Amino acid sequence: MATHMSRCRTWSLLFYCSQRFGIAAYRKYSSGGAYPNISLSSPLPGIPKPVFASVDGQEKYETKITTLENGLKVASQNKFGQFCTVGILVNSGSRHEAKYPSGIAHFVEKLAFSSTAQYGSKDEILLTLEKHGGICDCQTSRDTTMYAVSAEVKGLDTVVSLLSDSFFTLNDKFMGMTRMAVRFELEDLNMRPDPEPLLTEMIHAAAYRGNTVGLPRFCPVDNVDKIDKMVLHSYLRNYFCPERMVLAGVGIEHEQLVECARKYLLDMKPVWGTSAVANVDLSVAQYTGGIVKMEKDMSDVSLGPTPIPELTHIMIGLESCSFLEDDFIPFAVLNMMMGGGGSFSAGGPGKGMFTRLYLNVLNRHHWMYNATSYHHSYEDSGLLCIHASADPRQVREMVEIITREFIQMAGSPGEMELERAKTQLKSMLMMNLESRPVIFEDVGRQVLSTGKRKLPHELCDLISNVTASDIKRVTTKMLRSKPAVAALGDLTELPSYEHIQAALSSKDGRLPRMYRLFR
């Protein structure tokens, strides 16, 4: 048996040699010869010179955009592969709920893909997508609602038909189940060990008190029973209209997508009807600054047998800029320069271990569990903030460390530090855009907000052009705004809002000294 296997391997190798290197190599091998004095780094005789693909950093496919007669924009980006991602993005989110009970966007997210005129249940929708290897999802944010499906390219007609049916049909018979889903998510939000979603909600409420992006992203508990079919239809009639929508697709031919859009989205009649004059809220975000506090027992938030130490979480933010402004790119570089993360990381430089919040904060103060920078940007404003967490007894010291980091941002960054941040931002951008769903969201959001799309190489050029003086300029401008503060946990040692504001107005970022008669 072994002899037979050995003979088979020999014959397959001889056949490979004769096919690959020609009959001369075959005879040389079969006669027991070899190639003398040829190193592995030199090409073998008789083999054609290889031609390597050139990489110029630019996308081979352009983003194509067509506007249909009803105002709907169709945008696509072709990409090699047998799967595509297609979806509808709407200029509608929690920021548009000023004239309605807060929480409508949350309800729309949970009602999506539940049942339609064509499909009796969510199971039928999922089974239909399964035939094309597909999945579906709906996500809402403060300014955008997004319905998306990923499936095989050959199932495009079915996918757009299903999207249209799901989008224009919100079945109110599932309102009871939707209320249960919303309540469950609200309970989960308050119970989960990771406080970041709750802190993000609180910092927006503090920064934009009672307006636009400061309105609740999640449905308040008191509004769960107030939102019904009439409220939903009134809202959707004003905001879910073709001129506020984009049908975006990645991995498909543009003409094919336009044809499907004309077939399924051009003359579709929504169940909520149409309005001759849309009553749209055009409010511009008004940054107010302020503080939102939530006293909460964080001593027992562990989901498993390993206890999580009791922590107090603080988030401090300042107004940055809109994503439509030129300063958006310097702010993105500044955010990357600050970086940060948890107190434990298994990574090296690629994980941001050389960012300021690691070098200046986490590496020097072992008692801090987290220090992370975030940048939230919208069409009319933005917010750059730092989230930090530590033991409740060290909250005052933690706040001072963060305010000092904000003040130190105004200094000129070192050449190596700036180049590292720019390189890291570009690499993160390009790596994220390897993913088809990320490209889909990028195409959809850019076309929805600006009517066009900046390609990755254009963004990389803008990042490369950021200078140390740009960073200093945008930081100086940012430090003039009032701080927004969110605090969660045991807040006994939390400094007053006035003290935090004074620290951010000082030269060194230190909190005013407090003298106590008794300790």
XYZ file of C-alpha atoms in Angstrom:
519
model
C 0.000 0.000 0.000
C 2.828 2.417 0.950
C 4.669 1.582 -2.286
C 1.507 2.263 -4.300
C 0.997 5.657 -2.566
C 4.639 6.594 -3.153
C 4.298 5.673 -6.846
C 1.161 7.806 -7.147
C 2.900 10.829 -5.625
C 5.886 10.369 -7.970
C 3.661 10.216 -11.055
C 1.647 13.282 -10.002
C 4.898 15.238 -9.451
C 6.235 14.131 -12.850
C 2.986 15.226 -14.492
C 3.160 18.603 -12.689
C 6.776 19.116 -13.816
C 5.968 18.293 -17.437
C 2.980 20.676 -17.439
C 4.588 23.524 -15.483
C 8.238 23.545 -16.548
C 8.191 21.835 -19.922
C 9.474 18.517 -21.161
C 13.122 19.422 -20.496
C 12.465 19.751 -16.756
C 10.519 16.507 -16.850
C 13.433 14.643 -18.457
C 15.870 16.205 -16.005
C 13.752 15.127 -13.026
C 13.050 11.658 -14.425
C 16.726 11.043 -15.100
C 17.595 11.975 -11.524
C 19.148 15.372 -12.399
C 18.668 18.688 -10.568
C 19.168 22.441 -10.998
C 22.676 23.068 -9.673
C 23.626 26.373 -8.022
C 20.187 28.044 -8.307
C 19.161 29.832 -5.153
C 15.580 29.940 -3.951
C 15.527 33.712 -4.512
C 16.274 33.358 -8.228
C 13.585 32.509 -10.812
C 13.666 28.977 -12.209
C 14.605 28.605 -15.894
C 11.738 28.319 -18.361
C 9.147 30.057 -16.132
C 7.520 33.254 -17.475
C 8.206 36.466 -15.566
C 5.346 37.143 -13.108
C 3.154 40.228 -13.490
C 2.004 41.592 -10.125
C -1.157 43.593 -9.518
C -0.422 47.259 -8.899
C -1.941 49.007 -5.893
C -2.557 52.741 -6.200
C -4.829 53.126 -3.159
C -7.806 54.172 -5.256
C -11.097 52.339 -5.682
C -11.603 50.812 -9.116
C -15.359 51.421 -9.040
C -16.921 54.860 -8.784
C -20.024 55.606 -6.727
C -22.903 56.144 -9.153
C -25.964 58.205 -8.160
C -29.334 58.541 -9.910
C -32.326 60.585 -8.729
C -35.739 59.159 -9.685
C -38.793 61.204 -10.647
C -40.253 61.039 -7.121
C -37.047 62.410 -5.523
C -35.612 59.072 -4.325
C -31.828 58.829 -4.757
C -30.304 55.536 -5.903
C -26.589 55.152 -5.074
C -24.384 52.158 -5.756
C -20.779 51.051 -5.494
C -19.771 47.928 -7.375
C -17.558 45.408 -5.609
C -16.306 42.015 -6.676
C -18.117 39.031 -5.132
C -21.291 36.979 -5.301
C -23.005 38.767 -2.393
C -24.411 42.282 -2.177
C -25.745 44.599 0.529
C -28.794 46.709 -0.332
C -30.853 48.976 1.889
C -32.926 52.103 2.367
C -31.630 54.999 4.469
C -33.970 57.764 5.648
C -33.150 61.210 6.987
C -35.158 60.461 10.134
C -34.189 59.713 13.720
C -34.777 60.612 17.335
C -33.654 64.223 16.708
C -36.801 64.781 14.596
C -39.246 63.862 17.375
C -39.586 67.356 18.908
C -43.299 67.559 18.001
C -44.013 63.914 18.919
C -43.599 61.645 21.955
C -39.943 60.563 22.128
C -39.364 56.918 21.190
C -40.947 56.660 17.718
C -37.590 55.792 16.080
C -37.097 53.056 18.696
C -40.530 51.600 17.826
C -39.846 51.762 14.060
C -36.605 49.805 14.601
C -38.412 47.028 16.477
C -41.379 46.881 14.055
C -39.182 46.557 10.941
C -39.264 43.245 9.057
C -41.991 41.889 11.388
C -44.684 41.280 8.774
C -45.871 42.830 5.516
C -48.735 42.621 3.014
C -46.811 39.935 1.136
C -45.269 38.083 4.103
C -47.459 37.062 7.040
C -44.701 36.873 9.654
C -41.030 37.512 10.303
C -40.385 33.787 9.831
C -41.650 33.979 6.234
C -39.371 36.959 5.564
C -36.354 35.121 6.991
C -37.163 31.934 5.033
C -37.402 33.941 1.801
C -34.014 35.560 2.490
C -32.522 32.199 3.445
C -33.085 30.942 -0.120
C -30.615 33.614 -1.225
C -28.267 33.239 1.743
C -29.541 36.536 3.116
C -29.989 38.357 6.428
C -31.861 41.569 7.288
C -31.586 44.287 9.916
C -32.966 47.698 10.851
C -31.081 50.284 12.904
C -32.048 53.778 13.971
C -29.749 56.492 15.270
C -30.213 60.122 16.253
C -30.370 61.265 12.636
C -30.809 58.213 10.373
C -33.045 55.158 9.966
C -31.534 52.270 8.005
C -33.160 49.121 6.588
C -30.561 46.721 5.150
C -30.373 43.260 3.555
C -27.281 41.249 2.588
C -27.873 38.419 0.098
C -26.661 36.816 -3.126
C -26.500 39.140 -6.131
C -28.814 36.886 -8.166
C -31.564 37.485 -5.582
C -31.507 41.293 -6.018
C -35.054 41.519 -7.403
C -36.468 39.577 -4.425
C -34.390 41.633 -1.977
C -35.581 45.045 -3.261
C -39.177 43.762 -3.408
C -38.925 42.604 0.231
C -37.290 45.889 1.288
C -40.060 47.895 -0.357
C -42.771 45.730 1.193
C -41.206 45.919 4.681
C -40.498 49.636 4.473
C -43.945 50.778 3.318
C -45.926 48.340 5.508
C -45.704 48.672 9.298
C -48.124 46.090 10.662
C -49.742 47.505 13.807
C -50.978 44.059 14.943
C -47.438 43.542 16.303
C -47.566 46.677 18.487
C -48.047 44.576 21.645
C -44.921 42.502 20.951
C -43.018 45.663 19.996
C -43.866 47.278 23.351
C -42.527 44.169 25.096
C -39.305 44.319 23.038
C -38.833 48.023 23.828
C -39.409 47.458 27.571
C -36.956 44.552 27.582
C -34.288 46.672 25.876
C -34.795 49.502 28.381
C -34.369 47.062 31.285
C -31.273 45.586 29.648
C -29.821 49.074 29.158
C -29.975 49.729 32.901
C -28.724 46.274 33.930
C -25.815 45.629 31.588
C -22.267 45.880 33.025
C -21.101 48.057 30.106
C -22.407 51.583 30.843
C -21.275 53.130 27.543
C -24.713 53.207 25.766
C -26.348 54.763 28.843
C -23.527 57.313 29.277
C -23.748 58.252 25.580
C -27.467 58.907 26.039
C -26.758 61.019 29.153
C -23.935 63.087 27.597
C -26.144 64.012 24.637
C -28.946 65.020 26.992
C -26.485 67.222 28.900
C -24.850 68.762 25.798
C -28.057 69.511 23.842
C -30.605 69.927 26.608
C -34.132 69.368 25.261
C -33.328 69.826 21.560
C -32.441 67.819 18.421
C -29.639 65.296 19.141
C -30.243 65.759 22.877
C -33.689 64.136 22.603
C -33.832 60.515 23.885
C -32.493 57.900 21.477
C -34.335 55.162 23.424
C -38.047 55.353 24.180
C -38.666 56.723 27.710
C -40.597 54.273 29.913
C -43.505 56.726 30.257
C -43.961 56.888 26.468
C -44.120 53.141 25.746
C -47.917 53.058 26.051
C -48.428 56.470 24.414
C -47.041 55.484 21.009
C -49.760 53.850 18.902
C -50.722 53.419 15.245
C -51.994 57.015 14.857
C -48.822 58.564 16.309
C -46.591 56.363 14.152
C -48.528 57.081 10.940
C -48.543 60.834 11.610
C -44.754 60.822 12.027
C -44.037 58.517 9.063
C -46.272 60.578 6.761
C -43.975 63.570 7.292
C -40.552 61.926 7.398
C -40.671 58.679 5.382
C -41.034 60.338 1.984
C -38.925 59.676 -1.184
C -37.020 62.990 -1.175
C -35.642 62.116 2.306
C -34.554 58.593 1.234
C -31.618 56.865 -0.447
C -31.621 53.336 -1.853
C -27.979 52.269 -1.530
C -26.345 49.107 -2.833
C -22.844 47.605 -2.781
C -21.704 44.728 -4.998
C -24.214 45.243 -7.826
C -24.488 46.968 -11.198
C -25.996 50.454 -10.930
C -28.410 49.985 -13.848
C -29.747 46.818 -12.237
C -30.423 48.625 -8.946
C -32.100 51.583 -10.698
C -34.347 49.157 -12.600
C -35.411 47.461 -9.344
C -35.987 50.868 -7.699
C -38.283 51.950 -10.527
C -40.138 48.655 -10.310
C -40.695 48.542 -6.536
C -40.155 52.038 -5.085
C -41.287 54.579 -7.671
C -45.087 54.252 -7.381
C -45.385 52.443 -4.055
C -48.215 53.680 -1.795
C -47.353 53.547 1.928
C -49.979 52.358 4.435
C -49.727 55.660 6.305
C -50.674 57.659 3.191
C -48.977 60.740 1.812
C -48.982 64.368 2.885
C -49.171 67.265 0.411
C -47.065 69.459 2.682
C -44.627 67.634 4.966
C -44.451 69.113 8.482
C -40.717 68.536 9.016
C -38.755 69.791 12.028
C -35.802 71.809 10.670
C -34.357 72.765 14.075
C -30.589 73.325 14.195
C -28.766 71.684 17.112
C -28.222 74.133 19.978
C -25.267 73.195 22.161
C -26.069 74.122 25.761
C -23.615 72.203 27.939
C -24.666 71.066 31.389
C -24.652 68.022 33.648
C -26.791 64.880 33.915
C -26.267 62.716 37.008
C -27.625 59.279 37.863
C -26.994 57.898 41.335
C -26.887 54.126 40.938
C -25.624 51.130 42.895
C -22.870 49.653 40.695
C -21.615 47.180 43.310
C -23.326 44.135 41.782
C -23.454 44.385 37.978
C -21.553 41.177 37.248
C -23.410 38.670 35.051
C -21.282 35.733 36.163
C -19.440 34.348 39.201
C -16.471 36.724 38.771
C -17.324 39.996 40.528
C -16.795 43.327 38.770
C -15.432 46.026 41.088
C -17.759 48.879 41.932
C -16.945 51.782 39.630
C -18.138 55.329 39.055
C -18.301 56.384 35.414
C -17.753 59.956 34.231
C -18.007 61.335 30.709
C -16.894 64.902 29.961
C -17.472 66.448 26.528
C -16.979 69.706 24.628
C -18.538 70.939 21.383
C -16.545 70.003 18.257
C -18.009 70.512 14.770
C -20.377 69.166 12.111
C -19.193 66.433 9.726
C -19.875 68.888 6.875
C -17.179 71.318 8.104
C -13.503 71.257 7.085
C -12.490 70.933 10.758
C -14.123 67.505 10.958
C -10.922 65.795 9.748
C -8.597 67.517 12.307
C -11.081 66.575 15.053
C -11.006 62.949 13.845
C -7.186 62.988 14.025
C -7.334 64.568 17.511
C -9.751 61.849 18.667
C -7.378 59.176 17.333
C -4.427 60.887 19.046
C -6.264 60.733 22.395
C -7.353 57.111 21.813
C -7.385 55.128 25.047
C -9.421 52.128 26.124
C -9.665 49.739 29.060
C -6.938 49.222 31.647
C -6.219 45.788 30.165
C -5.206 45.311 26.537
C -3.527 42.355 24.882
C -2.452 44.464 21.901
C 0.542 46.561 20.946
C 0.865 49.779 18.911
C -1.974 48.756 16.574
C -4.366 48.723 19.535
C -3.534 52.336 20.370
C -1.108 51.694 23.237
C 0.846 54.825 22.259
C -2.165 57.138 22.416
C -2.253 59.887 25.063
C -4.914 58.333 27.268
C -2.788 55.182 27.573
C 0.567 56.932 28.032
C -0.576 59.801 30.273
C -3.490 58.236 32.132
C -3.785 54.441 32.227
C -0.022 53.777 32.378
C 0.495 56.291 35.204
C -2.634 55.761 37.305
C -3.107 52.048 37.959
C -6.401 52.625 39.798
C -8.187 53.889 36.673
C -10.111 51.172 34.846
C -10.970 53.051 31.667
C -10.105 56.212 29.743
C -11.489 56.387 26.212
C -12.026 59.221 23.745
C -15.170 59.389 21.543
C -16.200 61.755 18.762
C -19.891 62.099 17.816
C -20.576 64.270 14.768
C -23.844 65.353 13.108
C -24.871 67.612 10.227
C -24.961 70.757 12.406
C -22.842 70.049 15.505
C -20.500 67.596 17.167
C -19.235 66.399 20.547
C -15.761 65.201 21.551
C -15.785 63.470 24.928
C -13.688 61.317 27.253
C -15.167 58.461 29.285
C -13.324 57.462 32.461
C -14.093 55.030 35.277
C -12.551 54.396 38.683
C -13.330 53.531 42.300
C -15.967 55.921 43.780
C -13.452 57.193 46.374
C -11.146 58.518 43.620
C -13.692 60.299 41.448
C -12.393 63.800 42.182
C -8.832 62.857 41.234
C -10.087 61.077 38.103
C -12.050 64.153 36.961
C -8.968 66.359 37.414
C -6.838 63.962 35.354
C -9.370 64.161 32.498
C -9.686 67.978 32.638
C -5.885 68.247 32.508
C -5.846 66.044 29.404
C -8.360 68.371 27.736
C -6.169 71.412 28.516
C -3.026 69.640 27.247
C -4.745 69.008 23.892
C -4.203 72.720 23.133
C -0.415 72.234 23.042
C 1.295 71.442 19.735
C 1.577 67.656 19.241
C 4.934 66.094 18.429
C 5.697 65.237 14.812
C 5.893 61.487 15.480
C 2.715 61.508 17.596
C 0.763 63.359 14.879
C 2.034 61.089 12.088
C 1.185 57.998 14.130
C -2.389 59.255 14.735
C -2.872 60.106 11.043
C -1.507 56.728 9.930
C -3.693 54.905 12.445
C -6.797 56.836 11.318
C -6.093 56.067 7.647
C -5.439 52.379 8.329
C -8.613 52.094 10.421
C -10.616 53.790 7.662
C -9.241 51.491 4.955
C -9.600 48.323 7.042
C -13.225 49.133 7.895
C -13.958 49.763 4.215
C -12.890 46.198 3.420
C -16.291 45.183 4.788
C -19.226 45.359 2.347
C -21.850 46.435 4.964
C -19.539 49.269 6.082
C -19.165 50.487 2.478
C -22.962 50.325 2.154
C -23.466 52.513 5.221
C -20.736 54.926 4.111
C -22.275 55.316 0.630
C -25.810 55.704 2.020
C -24.958 58.211 4.761
C -22.751 60.409 2.562
C -25.279 60.550 -0.292
C -28.123 61.178 2.185
C -26.343 64.131 3.829
C -24.394 65.686 0.924
C -25.799 64.181 -2.290
C -22.361 62.788 -3.224
C -19.606 60.552 -1.845
C -15.980 61.285 -1.034
C -13.898 58.243 -1.931
C -11.416 56.739 0.581
C -8.314 58.087 -1.201
C -9.775 61.621 -1.022
C -10.330 61.238 2.736
C -6.788 59.862 3.147
C -5.396 62.944 1.345
C -7.359 65.218 3.702
C -6.024 63.294 6.727
C -2.436 63.554 5.408
C -2.793 67.335 5.094
C -3.669 67.858 8.797
C -0.933 69.822 10.582
C -0.025 70.441 14.224
C -1.393 73.992 13.905
C -4.767 72.550 12.772
C -4.930 70.424 15.928
C -4.033 73.407 18.108
C -6.594 75.640 16.370
C -9.565 73.247 16.678
C -8.678 72.435 20.314
C -8.502 76.125 21.266
C -11.920 76.664 19.666
C -13.354 73.581 21.435
C -12.110 74.669 24.877
C -14.183 77.864 24.640
C -17.436 75.869 24.901
C -19.176 74.947 28.140
C -18.544 71.351 29.248
C -21.168 68.624 29.078
C -20.898 66.115 31.933
C -22.545 62.713 32.478
C -22.006 60.906 35.792
C -23.178 57.400 36.736
C -22.731 55.449 39.981
C -21.740 56.563 43.494
C -21.315 60.335 43.062
C -20.398 61.303 46.624
C -16.934 62.585 45.584
C -18.020 64.156 42.273
C -16.852 67.804 41.975
C -19.523 70.399 41.228
C -20.262 71.383 37.632
C -18.898 74.881 38.353
C -15.574 73.400 39.514
C -15.295 71.235 36.390
C -16.034 74.302 34.236
C -13.402 76.318 36.140
C -10.803 73.559 35.624
C -11.430 73.556 31.851
C -11.039 77.352 31.804
C -7.745 77.308 33.731
C -4.215 77.042 32.329
C -3.346 73.700 33.918
C -6.776 71.963 34.119
C -6.670 71.635 37.913
C -9.853 71.724 39.978
C -10.224 74.533 42.524
C -8.820 73.488 45.905
C -11.325 72.416 48.572
C -10.561 72.881 52.254
C -12.459 70.687 54.680
C -12.644 71.157 58.426
C -13.265 67.427 58.962
C -12.115 64.534 56.796
